[in-house]
One Martini backbone bead per residue (centre of mass of N, CA, C, O) as a GRO file, in nm:
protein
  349
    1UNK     BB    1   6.494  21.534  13.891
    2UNK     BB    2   6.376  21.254  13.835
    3UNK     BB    3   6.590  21.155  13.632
    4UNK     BB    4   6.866  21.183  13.852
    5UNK     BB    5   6.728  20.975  14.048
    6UNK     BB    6   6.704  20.743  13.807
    7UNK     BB    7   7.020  20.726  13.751
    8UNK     BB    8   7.108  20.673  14.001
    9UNK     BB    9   7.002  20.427  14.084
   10UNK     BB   10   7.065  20.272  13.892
   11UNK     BB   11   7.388  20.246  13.973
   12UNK     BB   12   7.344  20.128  14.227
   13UNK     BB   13   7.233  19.859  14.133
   14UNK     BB   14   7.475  19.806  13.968
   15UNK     BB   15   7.705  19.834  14.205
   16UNK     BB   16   7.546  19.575  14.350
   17UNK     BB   17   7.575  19.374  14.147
   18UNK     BB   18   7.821  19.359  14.134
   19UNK     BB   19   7.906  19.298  14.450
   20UNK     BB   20   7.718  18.992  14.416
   21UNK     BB   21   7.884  18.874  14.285
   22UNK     BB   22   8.000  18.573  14.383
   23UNK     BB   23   7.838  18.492  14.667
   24UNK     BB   24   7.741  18.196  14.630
   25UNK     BB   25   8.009  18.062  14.661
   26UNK     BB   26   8.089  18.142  14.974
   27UNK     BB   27   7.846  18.008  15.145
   28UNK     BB   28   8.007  17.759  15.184
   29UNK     BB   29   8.121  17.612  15.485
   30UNK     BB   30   7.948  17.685  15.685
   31UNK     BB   31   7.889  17.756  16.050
   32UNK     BB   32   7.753  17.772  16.295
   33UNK     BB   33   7.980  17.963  16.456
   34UNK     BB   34   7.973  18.142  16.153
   35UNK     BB   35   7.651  18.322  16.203
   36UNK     BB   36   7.756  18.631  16.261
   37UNK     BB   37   7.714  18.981  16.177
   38UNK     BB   38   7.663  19.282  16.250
   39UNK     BB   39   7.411  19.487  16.134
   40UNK     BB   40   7.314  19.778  16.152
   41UNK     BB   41   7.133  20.046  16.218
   42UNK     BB   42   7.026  20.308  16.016
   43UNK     BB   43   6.706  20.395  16.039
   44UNK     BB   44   6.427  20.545  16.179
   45UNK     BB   45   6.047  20.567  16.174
   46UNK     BB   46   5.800  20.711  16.238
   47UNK     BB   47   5.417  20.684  16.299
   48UNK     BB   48   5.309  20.981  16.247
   49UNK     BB   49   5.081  21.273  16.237
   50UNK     BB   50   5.066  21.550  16.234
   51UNK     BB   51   5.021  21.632  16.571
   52UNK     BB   52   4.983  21.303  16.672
   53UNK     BB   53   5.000  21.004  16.750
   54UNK     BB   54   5.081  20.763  16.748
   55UNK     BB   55   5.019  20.485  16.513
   56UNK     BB   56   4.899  20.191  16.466
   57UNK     BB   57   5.029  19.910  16.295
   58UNK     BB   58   4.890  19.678  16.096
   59UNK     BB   59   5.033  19.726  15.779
   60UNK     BB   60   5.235  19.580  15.527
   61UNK     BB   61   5.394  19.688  15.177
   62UNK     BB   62   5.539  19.627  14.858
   63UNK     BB   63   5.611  19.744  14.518
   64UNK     BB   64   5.848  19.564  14.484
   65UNK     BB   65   6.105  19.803  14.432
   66UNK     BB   66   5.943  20.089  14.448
   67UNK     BB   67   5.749  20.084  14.698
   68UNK     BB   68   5.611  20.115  15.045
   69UNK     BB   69   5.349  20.035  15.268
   70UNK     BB   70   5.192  20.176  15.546
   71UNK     BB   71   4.923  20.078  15.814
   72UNK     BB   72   4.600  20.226  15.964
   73UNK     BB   73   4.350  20.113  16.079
   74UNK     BB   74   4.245  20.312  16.305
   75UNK     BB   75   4.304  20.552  16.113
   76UNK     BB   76   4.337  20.531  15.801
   77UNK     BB   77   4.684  20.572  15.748
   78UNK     BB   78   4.850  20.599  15.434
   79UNK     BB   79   5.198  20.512  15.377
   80UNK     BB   80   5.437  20.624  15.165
   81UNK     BB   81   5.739  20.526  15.017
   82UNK     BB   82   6.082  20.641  14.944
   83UNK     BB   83   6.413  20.598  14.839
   84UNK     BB   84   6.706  20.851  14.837
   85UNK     BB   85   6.981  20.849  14.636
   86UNK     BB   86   7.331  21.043  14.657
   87UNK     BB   87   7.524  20.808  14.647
   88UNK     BB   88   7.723  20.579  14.506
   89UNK     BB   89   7.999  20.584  14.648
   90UNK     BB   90   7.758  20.628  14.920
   91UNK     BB   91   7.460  20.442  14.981
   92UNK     BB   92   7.453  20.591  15.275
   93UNK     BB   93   7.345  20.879  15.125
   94UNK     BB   94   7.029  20.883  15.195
   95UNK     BB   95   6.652  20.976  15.190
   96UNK     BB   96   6.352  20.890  15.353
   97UNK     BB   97   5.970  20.954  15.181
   98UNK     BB   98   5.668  21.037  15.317
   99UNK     BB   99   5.350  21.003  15.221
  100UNK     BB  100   5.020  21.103  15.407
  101UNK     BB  101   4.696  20.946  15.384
  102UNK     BB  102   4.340  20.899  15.399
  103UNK     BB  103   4.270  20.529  15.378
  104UNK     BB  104   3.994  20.576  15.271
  105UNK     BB  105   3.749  20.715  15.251
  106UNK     BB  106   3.512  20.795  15.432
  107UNK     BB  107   3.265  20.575  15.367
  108UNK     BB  108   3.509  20.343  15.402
  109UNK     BB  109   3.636  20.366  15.717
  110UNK     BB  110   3.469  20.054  15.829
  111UNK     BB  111   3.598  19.800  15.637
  112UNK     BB  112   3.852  19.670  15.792
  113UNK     BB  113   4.161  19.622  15.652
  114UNK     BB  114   4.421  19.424  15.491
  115UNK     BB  115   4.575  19.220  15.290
  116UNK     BB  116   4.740  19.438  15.167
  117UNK     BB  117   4.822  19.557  14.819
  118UNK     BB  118   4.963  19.590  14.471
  119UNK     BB  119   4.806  19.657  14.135
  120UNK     BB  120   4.896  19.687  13.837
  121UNK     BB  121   4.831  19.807  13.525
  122UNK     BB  122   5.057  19.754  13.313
  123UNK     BB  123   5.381  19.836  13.104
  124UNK     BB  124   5.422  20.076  13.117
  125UNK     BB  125   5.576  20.359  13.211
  126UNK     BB  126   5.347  20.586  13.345
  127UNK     BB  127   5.127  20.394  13.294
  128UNK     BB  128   4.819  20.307  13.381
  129UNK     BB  129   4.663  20.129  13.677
  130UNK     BB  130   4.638  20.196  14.012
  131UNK     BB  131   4.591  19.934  14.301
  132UNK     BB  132   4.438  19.822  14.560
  133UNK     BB  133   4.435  19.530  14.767
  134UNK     BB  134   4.175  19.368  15.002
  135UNK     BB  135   4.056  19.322  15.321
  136UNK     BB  136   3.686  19.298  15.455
  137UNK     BB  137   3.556  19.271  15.771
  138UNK     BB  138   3.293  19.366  15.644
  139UNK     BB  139   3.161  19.258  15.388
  140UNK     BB  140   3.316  18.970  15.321
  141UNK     BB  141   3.536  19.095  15.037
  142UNK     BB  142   3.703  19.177  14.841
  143UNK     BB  143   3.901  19.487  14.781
  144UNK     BB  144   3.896  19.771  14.499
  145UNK     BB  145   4.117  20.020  14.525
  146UNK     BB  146   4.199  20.346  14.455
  147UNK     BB  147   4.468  20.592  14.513
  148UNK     BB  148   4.186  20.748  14.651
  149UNK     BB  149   3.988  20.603  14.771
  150UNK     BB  150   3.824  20.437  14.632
  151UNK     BB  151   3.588  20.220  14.490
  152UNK     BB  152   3.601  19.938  14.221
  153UNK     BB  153   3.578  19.668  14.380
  154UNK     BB  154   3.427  19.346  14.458
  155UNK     BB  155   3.457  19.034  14.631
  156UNK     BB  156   3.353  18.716  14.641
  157UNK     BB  157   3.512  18.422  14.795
  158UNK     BB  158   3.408  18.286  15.071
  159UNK     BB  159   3.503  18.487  15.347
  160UNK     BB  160   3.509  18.555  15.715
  161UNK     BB  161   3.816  18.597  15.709
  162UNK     BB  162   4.166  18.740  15.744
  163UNK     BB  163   4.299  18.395  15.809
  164UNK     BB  164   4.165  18.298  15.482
  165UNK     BB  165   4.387  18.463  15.368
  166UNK     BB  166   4.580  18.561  15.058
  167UNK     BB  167   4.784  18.830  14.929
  168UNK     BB  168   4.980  18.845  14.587
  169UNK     BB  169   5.142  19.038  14.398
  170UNK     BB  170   5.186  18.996  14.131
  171UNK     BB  171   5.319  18.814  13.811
  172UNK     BB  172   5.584  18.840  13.664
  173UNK     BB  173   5.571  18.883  13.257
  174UNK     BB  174   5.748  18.848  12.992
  175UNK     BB  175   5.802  19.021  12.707
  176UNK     BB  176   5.901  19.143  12.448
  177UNK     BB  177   5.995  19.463  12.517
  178UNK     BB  178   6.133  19.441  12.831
  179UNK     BB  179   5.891  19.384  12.974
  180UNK     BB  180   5.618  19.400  13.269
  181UNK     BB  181   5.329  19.205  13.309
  182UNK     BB  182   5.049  19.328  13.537
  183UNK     BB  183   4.723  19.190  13.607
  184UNK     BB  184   4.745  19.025  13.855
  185UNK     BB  185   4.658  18.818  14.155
  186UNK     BB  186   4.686  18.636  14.435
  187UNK     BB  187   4.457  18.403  14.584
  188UNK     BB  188   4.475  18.215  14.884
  189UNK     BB  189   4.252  17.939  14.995
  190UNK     BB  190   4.299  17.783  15.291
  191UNK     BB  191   3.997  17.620  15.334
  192UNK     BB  192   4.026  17.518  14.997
  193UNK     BB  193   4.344  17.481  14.921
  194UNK     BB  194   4.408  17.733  14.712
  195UNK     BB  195   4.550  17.875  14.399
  196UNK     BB  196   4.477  18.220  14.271
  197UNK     BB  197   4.414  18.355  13.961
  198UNK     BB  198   4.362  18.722  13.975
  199UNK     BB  199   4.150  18.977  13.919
  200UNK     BB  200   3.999  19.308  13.955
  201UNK     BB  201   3.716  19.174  13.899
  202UNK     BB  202   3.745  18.815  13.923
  203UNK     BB  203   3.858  18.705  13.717
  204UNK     BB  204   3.963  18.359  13.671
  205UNK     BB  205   4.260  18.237  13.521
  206UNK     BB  206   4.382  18.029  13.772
  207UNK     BB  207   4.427  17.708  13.960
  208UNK     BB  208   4.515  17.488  14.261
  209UNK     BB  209   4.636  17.350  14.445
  210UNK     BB  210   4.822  17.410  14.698
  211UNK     BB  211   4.993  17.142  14.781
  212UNK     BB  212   5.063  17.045  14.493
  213UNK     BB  213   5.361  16.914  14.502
  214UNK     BB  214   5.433  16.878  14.801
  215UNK     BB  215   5.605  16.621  14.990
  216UNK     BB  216   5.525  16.682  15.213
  217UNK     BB  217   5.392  16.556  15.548
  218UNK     BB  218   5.122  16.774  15.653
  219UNK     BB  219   5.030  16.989  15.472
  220UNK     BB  220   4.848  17.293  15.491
  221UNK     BB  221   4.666  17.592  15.387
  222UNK     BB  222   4.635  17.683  15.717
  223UNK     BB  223   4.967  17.689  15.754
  224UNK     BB  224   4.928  17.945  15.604
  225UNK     BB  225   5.103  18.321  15.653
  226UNK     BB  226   5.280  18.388  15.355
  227UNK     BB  227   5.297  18.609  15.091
  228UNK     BB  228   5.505  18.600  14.778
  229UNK     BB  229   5.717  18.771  14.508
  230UNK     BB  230   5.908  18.660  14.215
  231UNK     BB  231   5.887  18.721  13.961
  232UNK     BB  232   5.767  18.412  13.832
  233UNK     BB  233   5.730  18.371  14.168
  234UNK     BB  234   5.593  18.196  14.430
  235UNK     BB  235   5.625  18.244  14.821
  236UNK     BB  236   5.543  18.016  15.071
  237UNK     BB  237   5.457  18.051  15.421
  238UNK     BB  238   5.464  17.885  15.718
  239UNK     BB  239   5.456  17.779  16.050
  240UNK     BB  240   5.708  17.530  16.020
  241UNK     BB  241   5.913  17.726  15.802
  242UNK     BB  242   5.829  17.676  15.508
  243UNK     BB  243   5.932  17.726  15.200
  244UNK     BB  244   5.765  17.785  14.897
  245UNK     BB  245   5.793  17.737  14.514
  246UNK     BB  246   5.606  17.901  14.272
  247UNK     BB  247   5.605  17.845  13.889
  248UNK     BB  248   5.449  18.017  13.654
  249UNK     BB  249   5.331  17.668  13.515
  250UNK     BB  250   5.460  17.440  13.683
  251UNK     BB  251   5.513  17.466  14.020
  252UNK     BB  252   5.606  17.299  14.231
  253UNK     BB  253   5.996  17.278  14.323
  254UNK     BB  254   6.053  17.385  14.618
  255UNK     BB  255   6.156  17.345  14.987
  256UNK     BB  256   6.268  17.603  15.228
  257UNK     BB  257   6.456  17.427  15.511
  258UNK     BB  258   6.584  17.518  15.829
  259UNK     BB  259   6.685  17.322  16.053
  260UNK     BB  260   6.804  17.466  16.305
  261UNK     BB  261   6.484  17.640  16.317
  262UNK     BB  262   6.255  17.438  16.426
  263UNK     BB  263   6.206  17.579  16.702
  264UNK     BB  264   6.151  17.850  16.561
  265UNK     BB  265   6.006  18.154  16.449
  266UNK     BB  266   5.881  18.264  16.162
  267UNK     BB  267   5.748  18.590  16.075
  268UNK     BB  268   5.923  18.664  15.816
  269UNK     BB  269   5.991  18.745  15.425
  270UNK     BB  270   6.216  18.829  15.212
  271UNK     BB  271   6.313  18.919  14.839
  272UNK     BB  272   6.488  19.064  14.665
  273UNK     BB  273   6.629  19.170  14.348
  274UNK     BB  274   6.865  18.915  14.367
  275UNK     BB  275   6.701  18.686  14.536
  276UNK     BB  276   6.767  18.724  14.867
  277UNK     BB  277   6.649  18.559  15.153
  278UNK     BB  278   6.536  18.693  15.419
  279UNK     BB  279   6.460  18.681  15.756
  280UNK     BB  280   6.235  18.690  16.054
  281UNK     BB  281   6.309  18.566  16.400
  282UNK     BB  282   6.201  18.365  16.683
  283UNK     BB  283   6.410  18.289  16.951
  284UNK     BB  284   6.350  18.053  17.218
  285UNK     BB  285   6.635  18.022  17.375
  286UNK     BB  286   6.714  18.369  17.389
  287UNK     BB  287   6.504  18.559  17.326
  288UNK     BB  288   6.537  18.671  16.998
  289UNK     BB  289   6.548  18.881  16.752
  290UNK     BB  290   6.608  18.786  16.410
  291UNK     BB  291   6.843  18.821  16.125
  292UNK     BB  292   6.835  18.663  15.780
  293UNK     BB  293   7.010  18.484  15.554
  294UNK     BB  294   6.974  18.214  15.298
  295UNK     BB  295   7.198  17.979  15.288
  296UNK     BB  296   7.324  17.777  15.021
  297UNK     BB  297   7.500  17.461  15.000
  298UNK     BB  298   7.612  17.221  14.805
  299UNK     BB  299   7.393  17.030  14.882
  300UNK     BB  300   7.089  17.229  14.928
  301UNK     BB  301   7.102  17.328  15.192
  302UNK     BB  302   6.977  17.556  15.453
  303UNK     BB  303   7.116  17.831  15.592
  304UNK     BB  304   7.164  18.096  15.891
  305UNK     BB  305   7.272  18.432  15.838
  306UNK     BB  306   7.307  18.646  16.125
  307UNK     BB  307   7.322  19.016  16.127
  308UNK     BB  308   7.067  19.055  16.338
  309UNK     BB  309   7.011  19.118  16.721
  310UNK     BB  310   6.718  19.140  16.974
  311UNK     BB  311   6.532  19.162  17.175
  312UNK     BB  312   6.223  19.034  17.283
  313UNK     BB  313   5.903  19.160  17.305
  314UNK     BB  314   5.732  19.176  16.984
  315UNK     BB  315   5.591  19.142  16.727
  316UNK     BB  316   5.611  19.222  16.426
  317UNK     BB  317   5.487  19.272  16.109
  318UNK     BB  318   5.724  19.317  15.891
  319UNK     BB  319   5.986  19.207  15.614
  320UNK     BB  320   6.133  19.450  15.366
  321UNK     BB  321   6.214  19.467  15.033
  322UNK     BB  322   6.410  19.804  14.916
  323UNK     BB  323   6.661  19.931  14.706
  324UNK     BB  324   6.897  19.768  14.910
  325UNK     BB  325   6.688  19.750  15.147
  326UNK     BB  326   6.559  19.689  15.504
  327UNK     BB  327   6.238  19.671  15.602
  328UNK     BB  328   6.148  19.683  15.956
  329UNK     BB  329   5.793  19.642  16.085
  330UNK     BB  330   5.621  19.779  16.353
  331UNK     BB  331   5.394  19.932  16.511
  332UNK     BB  332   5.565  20.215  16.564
  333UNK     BB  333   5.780  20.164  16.304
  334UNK     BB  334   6.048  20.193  16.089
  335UNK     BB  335   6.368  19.989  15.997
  336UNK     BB  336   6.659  20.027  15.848
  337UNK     BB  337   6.876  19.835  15.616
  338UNK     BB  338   7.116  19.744  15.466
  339UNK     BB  339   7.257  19.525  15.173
  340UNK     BB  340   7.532  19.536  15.152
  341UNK     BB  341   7.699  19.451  15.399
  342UNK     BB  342   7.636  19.181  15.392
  343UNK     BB  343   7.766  19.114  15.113
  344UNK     BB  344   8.048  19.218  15.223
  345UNK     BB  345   8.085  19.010  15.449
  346UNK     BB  346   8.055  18.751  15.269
  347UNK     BB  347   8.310  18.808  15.116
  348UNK     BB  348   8.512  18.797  15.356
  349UNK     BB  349   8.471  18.506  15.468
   0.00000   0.00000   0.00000
């Protein structure tokens, strides 16, 4: 069975990739009137345990396209997720599977964790060990759980607060063999200006100026508030709107700031399998939740093409990109929302 659904994602996959050919080329030429799209809501998954009431959400992450994972720091209780697409030419015929567990140990379930992440070591398929990595605001330390929820080790890295840091999973490094090397993560120390390569051991990699190369003035790693990564690129957003893109190991090379957003706050950006940076953002002007994909024009400058958006009520947790769809998760659920009609959209007009 596992075969059978596996073979099925290949095509859909590839499905996608032929669907988004040629869409940047498409990009070019729009206007500020002509960027609004509806793309509806596919379907809503509740976050509750059986027999219990909703539990807040607390953090939400993913390992690359592969699996996605909300979490509830009061309950202590962590939701896997994976979609099994059903049919190829018909893309919207899947059905999203969530296993609930309680995580970490009973132990540890005072740890108070946060900026968590997923850490693979080995690059063989169905091989090596993976590793959940947090913060703890009880000992005031990086701390690496197994998927049993296991205590694997602590780092001391100097930080008091989970908001004077973040954390993104390793960043691909491609070997000889066609596969994927993942064996550390990210590690940005706001306070000290830093961004280091560390492993789960605590051993640091390589290190750098956070802010190193980066033209814009009055930049500071203090408002740095989201990080992720994208094949062998790390991607940090800013409170200011800008995503900063560092390529390792040449360094920071692009800047991507939509002009016409700058007085709205972005939420949250995810960037999906082929590429493609979505926001999801606070507009001020006429109080709404908007998502958007980010479109380069022939400038070089990006605007944004904006597919839904509705009543502000409260800030969501955060928004991932995951085979396909765009996973918006808010404190009591998350919603899935498709990207192949974004792009079949793009490609209309």
């Amino acid at each position: 069975m596992k075969m059978i659904i596996k073979k099925r994602m290949m095509l859909f996959v590839l499905l996608f990739v032929f669907t988004a050919f040629g869409v940047s080329s498409l990009f070019a030429n729009e206007t500020k009137e002509n960027m609004f799209m509806n793309i509806s809501l596919s379907s809503t998954l509740s976050f509750a345990p059986a027999g219990d009431n909703s539990s807040p959400i607390t953090d939400a992450f993913s390992f690359f396209d592969n699996k996605f994972y909300v979490y509830s720091d009061p309950d202590n209780l962590l939701v896997e997720n994976f979609i099994e697409i059903y049919s190829v030419l018909k893309p919207d015929n899947y059905e999203p599977h969530s296993i609930a567990h309680t995580f970490p140990k009973e132990e540890y379930q005072d740890y108070e964790l946060s900026n968590l992440i997923f850490v693979k070591l080995g690059w063989i398929p169905g091989e090596g060990s993976e590793y959940f990595v947090g913060y703890s605001e009880k000992i005031k330390e990086v701390v690496v759980f197994s998927l049993e929820g296991d205590l694997v080790n602590t780092i001391d890295v100097g930080i008091d607060s989970k908001n004077d840091l973040l954390l993104s999973p390793p960043t691909n490094v491609f070997i000889q063999n066609g596969s994927f090397k993942k064996e550390d993560f990210w590690f940005i120390d706001k306070k000290k200006n830093e961004i280091i390569r560390m492993t789960i051991s605590g051993e640091i990699l390589s290190s750098f100026p956070a802010t190193a190369g980066i033209k814009y003035v009055g930049i500071d790693a203090q408002q740095f508030e989201e990080a992720l990564t994208f094949e062998r690129s790390l991607f940090v957003r800013d409170s200011s709107n800008h995503i900063f893109q560092y390529t390792y190991p040449q360094g920071f090379f692009e800047v991507i700031f939509v002009e016409e957003l700058k007085d709205d706050e972005i939420i949250s950006f995810a960037i999906d399998s082929l590429g493609n940076i979505f926001i999801l953002y606070h507009s001020i002007s006429d109080n709404k939740l908007k998502m958007a994909v980010l479109v380069e024009e022939d400038d070089g400058k990006y605007t944004a093409k904006i597919f839904n958006e509705e009543p502000f009520t409260e800030k969501p947790i955060k928004l991932l990109a995951h085979r396909g769809f765009l996973i918006l998760v808010t404190k009591e659920n998350y919603q899935i929302y498709q990207t192949l009609p974004i792009i079949e959209k793009l490609k209309d007009e």
